[in-house]
């Protein structure tokens, strides 16, 4: 299965997306074609060769759409597309003031006819009608051409979108009004209503075009997070090759290259520091405001900012492998994905425009047939035309189409800025329903890096001398505990000495001669094997705390003991407490022994603990929790967590962990910060709340607006909707949905 996403131009509403998807799905080998209205793009999946862009363009061009051919190296739209969009925006902005003036004059005329103290307009109506006739002709032919073309395509191909409704409505209003002005004697002879609707043509096209312009601006803001990520990418870099420095494009950097970064420069790719020290601002990736200290051996990431020192680092990940590139890919994919709740809006949008056309024509016919008996033919015809145009104009699948994707785009973007990467919209929707969060211990609740937490000496010898011996021996071991001891020694500025006769017993300990004396460093069992008496009570006191004892002896004399532990992350206890406050059950699933798991669980505030689990056991636990009716989210960072992450309703991976865990997860938390888990759930809840609000108002708008426009409330309350107000309401409905989605970005988490 192959997949491609391409930009599309000419998409104006949710119905457009339905038409495009339907036509492209007919192409050979295409198994799925989903058009994304907000992103103006099309995602195609194929079980064979992907159709060419020319083939796709030819399939949708008859319906008024096209492939936007872009310079893929520049990630920018074509010049023709930019010019076309600019012209449309310019026309909308130029016509809108005229529409406002006409709207004001229309209100004046309405009030003058109903309120005694409001004076009549100073312009004679015949003169005013001819002025409006000229202006309406100009507006319809200059700004309204997309709507006229849409109506023409409807006649030719029987496909309709929002532009079709506007085109039909304004053409009916303009055609009838033009006949009134040009053939007045016919209307007088047959006693037909002589009211004109030129003001409706001007106001509707002016308001709708301006509304689309504002909607486009608002939609661009919903994608600001992705644009800001794209802007982080450096264009060039300085690399050292064969002892010489070269300025190269980032596309030319290869794995293993030595990259030189000066203060104030953006790091081009990921790598490991080999020389220098500095503070690097990683806030653009993690959301954390404080710059992070970097020195030899530390990992650095492309797109971050070197704030102070001079760094040299070896490139380890380049191109699409860098963390920033992966983040951009994940954000783009998530923003283009669809949440299950969006299926409701898609189904409605697919039948909405034909349904509206049916309602509009039915309301016109009903006014002529039923209304004539009560109001007379002349007034019924006027009411029928008003209802026909109002229904066509007010109907707004745009609001329905915008409801879910705009909220998802803002939510995913907000998460990316906070170091929370969402793989798809369905994951974001599911997370807010999570009832159980199951966590791995090592690397998730704990730091994943053993550290020396205490030292205890059994001799009068200088502690510094003993620690230097341990440091000297452990430097030759590759065990994680040895690394922890060496790191501790470095932090204490302890020296190390030459070692001879070194011997490593895998999983037990090391021995070697330092300064002419034999020493042993290792586990209690290793000491007993060497004939060293061990203080069992002291060892038990260490193990009961979940720590690992490391002893040192000289020949048969015990000199001291270190306690090494994988410490709980500083934010773990607070994060667990907040999850419990949110009504979520928190479980710990670990492969470690029960005693250590219980101790770590107590420190983090977790009471549901299952220890000594193999990968398949973790998967079985998740399945069991799901069978009990729970929506389960699991958090892990290791390869052993991957099966459980894939099984869970929502898999959440720590970016500090294994690639297999990240690939299996629906959400990734950068830098392994557990507090971001709480933020992710809060983000999911406010995003889906925004979606539900948008859908509610979009449905209510149409449920109330269409009957009002059709005249359903006229017999009871005398209410009738002027088409000009319908145009204003239609523009406002889309803007209100986008504005509500943008509000998600301003909410505090």
XYZ file of C-alpha atoms in Angstrom:
749
model
C 0.000 0.000 0.000
C 1.441 3.355 -1.074
C 0.303 6.790 0.039
C 0.697 10.403 -1.089
C -0.658 13.782 -0.004
C -0.901 16.587 -2.551
C -2.184 20.192 -2.339
C -5.495 21.002 -4.054
C -6.836 24.378 -5.189
C -10.442 25.534 -5.625
C -11.794 23.798 -2.496
C -14.330 26.061 -0.761
C -16.411 23.824 1.525
C -16.951 20.340 2.913
C -19.028 19.382 -0.139
C -16.016 20.173 -2.349
C -13.985 17.653 -0.347
C -16.683 15.003 -0.887
C -16.758 15.612 -4.665
C -12.961 15.498 -5.019
C -12.623 12.334 -2.932
C -15.399 10.625 -4.875
C -13.924 11.409 -8.309
C -10.302 10.537 -7.455
C -11.426 7.244 -5.869
C -12.521 6.161 -9.376
C -8.928 6.227 -10.678
C -7.125 2.866 -11.191
C -5.579 1.228 -8.105
C -6.846 3.962 -5.747
C -8.236 2.319 -2.595
C -8.866 5.499 -0.613
C -9.064 9.200 -1.467
C -9.720 11.716 1.299
C -9.788 15.448 0.601
C -9.075 17.738 3.551
C -11.034 20.974 3.300
C -9.108 22.947 5.932
C -5.638 21.942 4.710
C -6.741 22.119 1.040
C -5.043 18.806 0.348
C -5.823 15.295 -0.855
C -4.495 12.042 0.621
C -4.522 9.027 -1.696
C -3.814 5.383 -0.869
C -3.193 2.893 -3.646
C -2.608 -0.864 -3.861
C -0.620 -0.345 -7.067
C 1.071 2.526 -8.859
C -0.059 5.908 -7.581
C -1.914 8.032 -10.149
C 0.121 10.904 -11.556
C -0.653 14.469 -10.543
C -1.736 15.135 -14.132
C -4.234 12.257 -13.964
C -5.630 13.551 -10.678
C -5.832 17.068 -12.115
C -7.749 15.839 -15.162
C -10.180 13.901 -12.952
C -11.187 16.925 -10.861
C -10.637 19.847 -13.273
C -14.127 19.595 -14.860
C -15.636 20.246 -11.436
C -13.632 23.414 -10.851
C -10.749 21.961 -8.825
C -7.124 21.308 -9.614
C -3.822 20.013 -8.318
C -1.689 22.833 -6.967
C 1.667 22.171 -8.576
C 4.376 23.262 -6.159
C 8.117 23.501 -5.998
C 8.599 20.597 -3.599
C 12.145 21.596 -2.783
C 10.940 25.012 -1.612
C 7.777 23.726 0.053
C 5.924 26.677 -1.488
C 2.793 27.005 -3.673
C 3.039 27.920 -7.325
C 3.190 31.552 -8.410
C -0.071 31.173 -10.361
C -1.875 29.907 -7.289
C -0.568 32.746 -5.102
C -1.547 35.283 -7.780
C -5.049 33.803 -8.076
C -5.558 33.769 -4.303
C -4.327 37.364 -4.045
C -6.747 38.491 -6.758
C -9.675 36.841 -4.977
C -8.700 38.456 -1.676
C -8.304 41.864 -3.374
C -11.736 41.605 -4.989
C -13.371 40.603 -1.734
C -11.772 43.493 0.129
C -12.726 46.004 -2.586
C -16.378 44.918 -2.806
C -17.011 44.589 0.919
C -17.244 48.390 1.605
C -19.849 48.693 -1.179
C -21.776 45.780 0.319
C -21.732 47.479 3.731
C -23.061 50.746 2.281
C -25.838 48.920 0.419
C -26.642 46.945 3.579
C -26.984 50.211 5.510
C -29.235 51.732 2.806
C -31.355 48.565 2.749
C -31.872 48.816 6.521
C -32.755 52.498 6.124
C -35.394 51.684 3.490
C -36.844 48.869 5.629
C -37.118 51.144 8.690
C -38.568 54.008 6.625
C -41.365 51.685 5.480
C -42.166 50.452 9.020
C -41.256 53.289 11.434
C -43.129 56.592 11.056
C -40.395 58.973 12.247
C -37.665 57.529 9.976
C -37.438 59.659 6.815
C -37.508 58.124 3.355
C -34.253 57.827 1.448
C -33.409 61.007 -0.491
C -32.753 59.003 -3.672
C -35.837 58.154 -5.785
C -36.387 54.390 -5.872
C -36.261 54.186 -9.683
C -32.881 55.936 -9.709
C -31.661 53.826 -6.782
C -32.715 50.589 -8.551
C -30.753 51.530 -11.682
C -27.674 52.398 -9.591
C -27.936 49.056 -7.834
C -28.510 47.303 -11.185
C -25.163 48.622 -12.457
C -23.334 47.817 -9.216
C -24.888 44.333 -8.955
C -23.878 43.576 -12.563
C -20.303 44.620 -11.803
C -20.154 42.607 -8.547
C -21.738 39.499 -10.060
C -19.453 39.453 -13.106
C -16.246 40.519 -11.314
C -16.420 38.875 -7.881
C -19.249 36.397 -8.433
C -17.716 34.498 -11.350
C -16.743 31.456 -9.190
C -20.387 31.128 -8.138
C -21.654 31.447 -11.717
C -19.169 28.806 -12.881
C -20.238 26.518 -10.026
C -23.862 26.784 -11.154
C -22.761 26.026 -14.735
C -20.930 22.889 -13.545
C -24.047 21.845 -11.649
C -26.107 22.064 -14.864
C -23.457 20.160 -16.801
C -22.217 17.514 -14.351
C -24.949 17.404 -11.665
C -22.471 18.028 -8.849
C -23.126 20.790 -6.346
C -21.209 22.525 -3.578
C -21.610 25.653 -1.491
C -20.692 27.867 -4.456
C -23.527 26.258 -6.427
C -26.046 27.408 -3.825
C -24.687 30.955 -3.798
C -24.565 31.019 -7.615
C -28.140 29.799 -8.035
C -29.471 32.147 -5.359
C -27.773 35.277 -6.687
C -28.598 34.468 -10.330
C -32.283 34.035 -9.460
C -32.270 37.310 -7.518
C -30.374 39.157 -10.263
C -32.409 37.681 -13.130
C -35.773 38.514 -11.562
C -34.640 42.030 -10.591
C -33.195 42.673 -14.047
C -36.513 41.708 -15.595
C -38.335 44.134 -13.268
C -36.097 47.015 -14.387
C -35.924 46.152 -18.103
C -39.518 44.927 -18.601
C -41.629 46.986 -16.154
C -44.734 46.909 -18.370
C -44.901 43.112 -18.224
C -44.921 43.133 -14.409
C -47.590 45.863 -14.314
C -49.756 44.056 -16.841
C -49.721 40.735 -14.964
C -49.725 42.331 -11.503
C -46.398 40.734 -10.548
C -44.334 41.997 -7.599
C -41.933 44.739 -8.691
C -39.585 44.473 -5.728
C -35.941 44.162 -6.808
C -33.180 42.101 -5.188
C -30.066 43.832 -6.506
C -29.139 44.730 -2.938
C -29.294 41.033 -2.073
C -26.862 40.154 -4.915
C -24.363 42.808 -3.809
C -24.630 42.073 -0.081
C -24.575 38.286 -0.374
C -21.583 38.164 -2.721
C -19.801 40.895 -0.747
C -20.410 39.302 2.651
C -19.751 35.714 1.539
C -16.542 36.653 -0.314
C -15.319 38.716 2.626
C -16.288 35.870 4.985
C -14.244 33.434 2.882
C -11.319 35.832 2.988
C -11.506 36.065 6.783
C -12.050 32.311 7.062
C -8.908 31.695 4.988
C -6.906 33.998 7.258
C -8.263 32.196 10.327
C -7.560 28.771 8.821
C -3.960 29.792 8.179
C -3.657 30.644 11.868
C -4.789 27.123 12.791
C -1.694 25.813 10.995
C 0.714 28.268 12.634
C 2.251 25.542 14.811
C 3.307 23.510 11.774
C 4.656 26.590 10.013
C 6.668 27.536 13.097
C 8.160 24.029 13.174
C 9.061 24.272 9.492
C 10.740 27.622 10.118
C 13.047 26.027 12.704
C 14.928 24.058 10.077
C 18.363 25.470 9.348
C 19.257 26.039 5.691
C 23.035 25.639 5.901
C 25.665 24.252 8.282
C 29.405 24.344 8.880
C 31.078 20.924 8.779
C 34.673 19.810 9.210
C 35.997 17.355 6.637
C 39.643 16.365 6.285
C 40.652 19.159 8.644
C 38.918 21.858 6.590
C 35.689 23.755 7.289
C 32.961 23.874 4.641
C 29.635 25.737 4.468
C 27.098 23.214 3.098
C 23.328 22.885 2.786
C 21.750 20.669 5.426
C 20.758 18.207 2.682
C 24.497 17.591 2.135
C 25.233 16.592 5.746
C 25.987 12.897 6.164
C 26.009 10.664 9.221
C 29.394 10.901 10.903
C 30.120 14.447 9.743
C 31.593 16.763 12.364
C 29.274 19.785 12.666
C 30.531 23.108 14.072
C 28.008 25.373 15.801
C 28.776 28.905 16.959
C 26.825 30.828 19.624
C 23.466 32.070 18.351
C 23.284 29.462 15.570
C 20.590 26.853 14.981
C 21.751 23.238 15.108
C 21.133 21.697 11.658
C 20.842 17.963 12.501
C 20.829 15.561 15.458
C 24.079 14.349 16.958
C 26.381 13.786 19.930
C 28.672 16.478 21.320
C 32.361 15.650 20.915
C 33.924 18.975 21.882
C 32.945 22.137 23.786
C 30.128 22.993 26.164
C 27.136 25.302 25.910
C 23.527 25.889 26.851
C 21.035 24.934 24.141
C 17.494 26.305 23.946
C 15.251 23.300 23.219
C 11.953 25.088 23.972
C 10.892 24.903 20.330
C 10.826 21.097 20.612
C 9.915 20.476 24.247
C 8.103 23.594 25.429
C 10.544 23.888 28.336
C 11.696 27.519 28.782
C 15.142 26.938 30.342
C 18.181 26.275 28.161
C 19.772 22.845 28.711
C 23.465 22.335 29.494
C 25.312 20.366 26.812
C 28.816 18.936 27.023
C 30.832 16.062 25.634
C 28.710 12.931 25.197
C 25.323 14.711 25.352
C 22.712 14.404 22.604
C 21.680 17.510 20.649
C 18.828 18.005 18.187
C 18.387 19.840 14.908
C 16.260 22.987 15.097
C 17.402 23.881 18.621
C 19.342 27.084 19.339
C 22.902 27.231 20.651
C 22.774 30.170 23.070
C 26.311 30.562 24.408
C 29.329 28.317 23.861
C 31.029 26.772 20.844
C 30.042 23.155 20.064
C 31.413 20.460 17.818
C 29.250 17.387 17.417
C 29.071 14.234 15.321
C 25.944 13.984 13.142
C 24.002 10.841 14.024
C 20.639 11.492 12.340
C 20.160 13.554 9.202
C 17.384 14.412 6.755
C 14.045 12.789 7.599
C 15.636 10.876 10.515
C 16.099 13.943 12.733
C 13.785 14.503 15.661
C 12.502 17.770 14.169
C 11.748 16.121 10.812
C 9.895 13.314 12.565
C 7.932 15.837 14.625
C 6.960 17.791 11.499
C 5.898 14.552 9.787
C 3.838 13.437 12.794
C 2.154 16.832 13.185
C 1.296 17.026 9.479
C -0.072 13.462 9.461
C -2.112 14.060 12.615
C -3.566 17.319 11.317
C -4.652 15.618 8.094
C -6.155 12.584 9.839
C -9.813 12.342 10.747
C -11.298 11.726 14.164
C -14.170 9.194 14.326
C -16.543 11.970 15.427
C -15.891 13.712 12.090
C -17.687 10.890 10.263
C -20.998 12.428 11.372
C -20.214 15.740 9.678
C -18.884 13.946 6.573
C -22.111 11.959 6.141
C -24.231 15.074 6.527
C -22.045 17.116 4.147
C -22.281 14.421 1.467
C -26.078 14.854 1.143
C -26.393 18.410 2.426
C -26.209 20.471 -0.787
C -28.686 18.310 -2.787
C -30.994 18.362 0.237
C -30.800 22.158 0.446
C -31.562 22.498 -3.254
C -34.631 20.318 -2.720
C -35.765 22.368 0.296
C -35.250 25.672 -1.566
C -37.282 24.583 -4.602
C -39.945 22.981 -2.390
C -40.324 26.178 -0.343
C -40.714 28.226 -3.548
C -43.363 25.859 -4.904
C -45.158 25.714 -1.535
C -45.390 29.513 -1.390
C -46.875 29.615 -4.903
C -49.399 26.834 -4.312
C -50.385 27.293 -0.662
C -49.454 30.954 -0.152
C -51.565 32.172 -3.108
C -54.743 31.053 -1.320
C -53.993 33.300 1.657
C -51.802 36.132 0.364
C -52.580 36.361 -3.323
C -50.291 35.435 -6.201
C -48.220 38.624 -6.250
C -47.203 38.522 -2.587
C -46.778 34.744 -2.617
C -44.403 34.999 -5.586
C -42.364 37.621 -3.742
C -42.280 35.455 -0.606
C -41.359 32.398 -2.700
C -38.412 34.165 -4.320
C -37.266 35.493 -0.930
C -37.446 31.998 0.598
C -35.717 30.372 -2.381
C -32.787 32.777 -2.284
C -32.591 32.829 1.543
C -32.479 29.026 1.838
C -29.793 28.759 -0.846
C -27.690 31.456 0.802
C -28.037 30.565 4.476
C -27.342 26.845 4.073
C -23.784 26.358 5.261
C -21.992 23.016 5.063
C -18.808 25.077 5.543
C -19.414 25.313 9.301
C -19.953 21.541 9.485
C -16.824 20.865 7.453
C -14.722 23.196 9.589
C -16.012 21.993 12.968
C -13.695 19.023 13.555
C -10.528 19.624 11.476
C -9.923 23.181 12.704
C -10.132 22.074 16.348
C -7.884 19.061 15.666
C -5.299 21.188 13.850
C -5.135 23.699 16.701
C -5.044 20.952 19.354
C -2.295 18.954 17.628
C -0.278 22.138 17.040
C -0.645 23.219 20.652
C 0.527 19.779 21.766
C 3.562 19.932 19.459
C 4.596 23.258 20.979
C 4.369 21.661 24.442
C 6.423 18.579 23.523
C 3.411 16.290 22.972
C 3.331 14.591 19.566
C 0.012 13.132 18.424
C 0.099 10.540 15.639
C -3.535 10.894 14.515
C -6.848 12.532 15.388
C -8.456 9.239 16.452
C -5.836 8.887 19.204
C -6.550 12.402 20.448
C -10.264 11.622 20.578
C -9.734 8.324 22.428
C -7.345 9.752 25.021
C -10.029 11.974 26.567
C -12.036 8.785 27.283
C -9.171 6.994 29.075
C -10.253 5.389 32.369
C -7.020 3.503 33.120
C -3.417 4.621 32.610
C -0.864 1.801 32.935
C 2.804 2.772 33.228
C 6.071 0.954 32.830
C 8.509 1.582 35.700
C 12.014 1.938 34.299
C 12.410 5.037 32.138
C 8.794 6.066 32.604
C 8.207 6.511 36.325
C 11.936 6.378 37.049
C 14.759 8.165 35.251
C 15.968 4.902 33.691
C 19.536 5.729 34.725
C 20.966 4.138 37.907
C 22.626 6.618 40.279
C 24.552 6.309 43.514
C 22.127 7.310 46.277
C 24.246 6.560 49.379
C 27.683 5.387 50.579
C 28.605 3.525 53.772
C 32.173 2.773 54.942
C 33.251 0.001 57.358
C 36.854 1.080 57.855
C 38.792 4.021 59.175
C 40.448 4.388 55.806
C 39.882 7.628 53.931
C 36.535 7.407 52.074
C 38.009 9.364 49.181
C 40.778 6.778 48.716
C 38.284 3.885 48.728
C 35.997 5.662 46.228
C 38.978 6.273 43.931
C 39.695 2.534 43.957
C 36.075 1.762 43.061
C 36.243 4.409 40.336
C 39.410 2.892 38.908
C 37.941 -0.618 38.719
C 34.446 0.308 37.443
C 35.904 2.403 34.622
C 36.838 -0.901 32.969
C 33.302 -2.338 33.184
C 30.403 -1.765 30.731
C 27.644 -2.617 33.224
C 24.973 0.133 33.745
C 25.721 0.135 37.486
C 29.408 0.668 36.708
C 28.457 3.671 34.546
C 26.448 5.083 37.452
C 29.421 4.762 39.807
C 31.815 6.347 37.289
C 29.395 9.249 36.771
C 29.142 9.721 40.545
C 32.950 9.754 40.802
C 33.205 12.374 38.049
C 30.678 14.590 39.812
C 32.782 14.311 42.995
C 35.963 15.070 41.031
C 37.540 11.765 42.151
C 40.751 10.572 40.532
C 41.395 7.113 39.079
C 44.535 4.988 39.062
C 46.088 2.327 36.819
C 44.614 -1.160 37.249
C 46.401 -4.456 36.669
C 45.256 -8.082 36.800
C 41.720 -6.897 36.009
C 38.969 -9.525 35.873
C 35.261 -9.053 35.151
C 32.645 -11.579 36.339
C 29.535 -10.858 34.212
C 26.584 -9.867 36.407
C 28.570 -10.373 39.622
C 31.497 -7.983 40.036
C 35.070 -7.001 39.148
C 38.481 -7.470 40.679
C 41.855 -5.884 40.066
C 45.084 -4.642 41.547
C 45.293 -0.926 42.370
C 48.466 0.575 43.854
C 49.823 -2.926 44.465
C 46.774 -4.197 46.363
C 43.955 -6.535 45.198
C 40.385 -5.219 45.523
C 36.963 -6.701 44.817
C 33.845 -4.690 43.869
C 30.456 -6.355 43.303
C 27.314 -7.959 44.668
C 26.957 -9.585 48.133
C 27.062 -13.035 46.527
C 30.278 -12.156 44.695
C 31.823 -11.068 48.005
C 30.842 -14.321 49.670
C 32.452 -16.232 46.798
C 35.666 -14.290 47.508
C 35.507 -15.302 51.177
C 34.457 -11.845 52.434
C 32.027 -11.664 55.365
C 28.974 -9.560 54.454
C 26.752 -7.591 56.841
C 23.440 -9.266 55.905
C 21.342 -6.788 57.961
C 22.894 -3.766 56.196
C 22.395 -5.401 52.804
C 18.730 -6.149 53.631
C 18.176 -2.524 54.667
C 19.390 -1.406 51.233
C 17.379 -3.939 49.216
C 14.155 -3.193 51.140
C 14.360 0.352 49.777
C 14.515 -1.005 46.259
C 18.224 -0.156 45.947
C 21.044 -2.328 44.624
C 24.007 -2.892 47.031
C 27.554 -2.677 45.604
C 30.308 -3.725 48.051
C 34.089 -3.207 48.043
C 36.608 -5.377 49.824
C 40.351 -5.755 50.051
C 41.254 -9.433 50.181
C 39.014 -10.688 53.050
C 38.164 -7.297 54.592
C 34.889 -5.501 53.793
C 35.660 -1.802 53.270
C 32.312 -0.254 52.298
C 29.007 -0.424 50.480
C 27.302 1.816 47.895
C 23.570 1.879 47.240
C 22.650 2.305 43.577
C 19.099 3.013 42.513
C 17.010 4.050 39.561
C 15.397 7.121 41.114
C 11.812 8.240 40.653
C 11.424 11.206 38.297
C 10.833 14.462 40.198
C 7.493 15.058 38.460
C 6.178 11.481 38.826
C 4.355 11.812 42.160
C 2.620 15.054 41.158
C 1.639 13.622 37.765
C 0.157 10.471 39.317
C -1.762 12.534 41.895
C -3.250 14.725 39.147
C -4.282 11.681 37.106
C -6.091 10.251 40.123
C -7.793 13.626 40.677
C -8.981 13.455 37.063
C -10.753 10.182 37.858
C -8.196 7.900 36.192
C -6.947 4.627 37.721
C -3.133 4.433 37.588
C -1.355 1.059 37.321
C 2.336 0.131 37.290
C 3.429 -2.765 35.053
C 7.096 -3.755 35.400
C 9.466 -6.614 34.822
C 11.390 -5.736 38.012
C 11.080 -7.693 41.276
C 8.120 -7.129 43.563
C 10.091 -5.499 46.389
C 11.640 -2.840 44.164
C 8.338 -2.269 42.349
C 6.475 -1.785 45.647
C 9.051 0.720 46.849
C 8.977 2.750 43.602
C 5.183 2.554 43.497
C 4.929 3.924 47.020
C 7.199 6.843 46.123
C 5.101 7.675 43.057
C 1.758 7.213 44.827
C 0.655 4.159 42.797
C -1.286 1.389 44.530
C -2.101 -0.894 41.556
C 1.246 -2.640 40.989
C 2.081 -5.765 38.980
C 5.730 -6.871 38.898
C 7.952 -9.505 37.271
C 6.038 -9.236 33.974
C 7.389 -10.354 30.620
C 6.338 -8.393 27.469
C 3.564 -10.882 26.749
C 2.375 -10.553 30.354
C 2.034 -6.764 29.990
C 0.001 -7.275 26.832
C -2.251 -9.767 28.677
C -2.825 -7.285 31.521
C -3.859 -4.566 29.050
C -6.234 -6.975 27.292
C -7.749 -7.973 30.636
C -8.356 -4.332 31.602
C -10.005 -3.720 28.221
C -12.278 -6.750 28.628
C -13.493 -5.177 31.871
C -14.865 -2.299 29.756
C -12.026 0.171 30.335
C -10.461 2.505 27.787
C -6.774 1.867 28.510
C -3.807 4.121 27.862
C -0.355 2.662 28.437
C 2.883 4.604 28.873
C 6.259 2.982 28.155
C 9.678 3.527 26.659
C 11.278 0.149 25.977
C 11.142 -2.487 23.267
C 9.461 -4.749 25.833
C 6.605 -2.221 26.034
C 5.900 -2.213 22.280
C 3.337 -5.108 22.265
C 1.346 -3.529 25.101
C 1.541 -0.083 23.469
C 0.113 -1.522 20.261
C -2.681 -3.370 22.144
C -3.770 -0.406 24.266
C -6.547 1.928 23.131
C -3.963 4.711 23.388
C -0.229 3.994 23.407
C 1.988 6.729 24.838
C 5.760 6.528 24.389
C 8.620 8.422 25.976
C 10.821 9.956 23.277
C 13.853 9.059 25.407
C 13.043 5.394 24.846
C 13.400 2.871 22.047
C 12.291 3.597 18.470
C 10.078 0.483 18.535
C 8.084 1.931 21.436
C 7.721 5.302 19.676
C 6.566 3.651 16.424
C 3.963 1.577 18.307
C 2.539 4.560 20.187
C -0.153 7.022 19.184
C 1.333 9.791 21.327
C 4.971 10.587 22.107
C 6.123 12.690 25.076
C 9.374 14.484 24.301
C 12.242 14.250 26.812
C 10.336 11.604 28.780
C 8.587 14.192 30.959
C 5.758 12.389 32.775
C 3.990 15.667 33.622
C 3.291 15.998 29.895
C 1.018 12.952 30.212
C -1.383 14.997 32.337
C -1.100 17.859 29.846
C -1.828 15.471 26.952
C -5.039 14.247 28.572
C -6.109 17.821 29.356
C -5.317 18.788 25.759
C -7.407 15.890 24.471
C -10.340 16.914 26.656
C -10.366 20.602 25.683
C -9.844 19.777 21.983
C -12.736 17.334 21.844
C -14.869 19.736 23.878
C -14.152 22.316 21.166
C -15.137 19.791 18.467
C -18.436 19.032 20.190
C -19.176 22.748 20.622
C -18.419 23.383 16.954
C -20.615 20.523 15.761
C -23.452 21.572 18.078
C -23.511 25.164 16.813
C -23.058 24.112 13.177
C -26.022 21.730 13.391
C -28.186 24.155 15.383
C -27.424 26.935 12.902
C -28.723 24.849 10.016
C -31.610 23.268 11.934
C -32.940 26.732 12.846
C -31.665 28.797 9.912
C -33.014 26.747 7.000
C -36.660 26.552 8.246
C -36.518 30.273 9.095
C -35.257 31.061 5.591
C -37.915 28.817 4.026
C -40.667 30.794 5.805
C -41.761 27.994 8.138
C -42.226 30.496 11.001
C -44.189 33.033 8.935
C -47.695 31.580 9.560
C -47.168 31.605 13.366
C -44.969 34.644 14.032
C -44.807 36.541 10.762
C -41.035 35.933 10.598
C -39.331 36.013 7.216
C -35.598 36.171 6.598
C -34.184 38.692 4.161
C -31.560 37.022 1.921
C -29.059 39.764 2.809
C -29.233 38.766 6.474
C -28.942 35.127 5.389
C -25.641 35.948 3.640
C -24.341 37.697 6.742
C -25.366 34.767 8.976
C -23.734 32.253 6.647
C -20.395 34.090 6.735
C -20.551 34.482 10.524
C -21.286 30.790 11.144
C -18.017 29.641 9.560
C -16.018 32.376 11.254
C -17.513 31.538 14.653
C -16.519 27.870 14.301
C -12.924 28.758 13.365
C -12.764 31.370 16.142
C -13.931 28.783 18.684
C -11.240 26.386 17.476
C -8.553 29.059 17.773
C -9.704 29.572 21.371
C -8.281 26.098 22.132
C -4.812 27.471 21.427
C -5.257 30.163 24.073
C -6.490 27.866 26.838
C -4.099 27.134 29.681
C -3.074 23.538 30.350
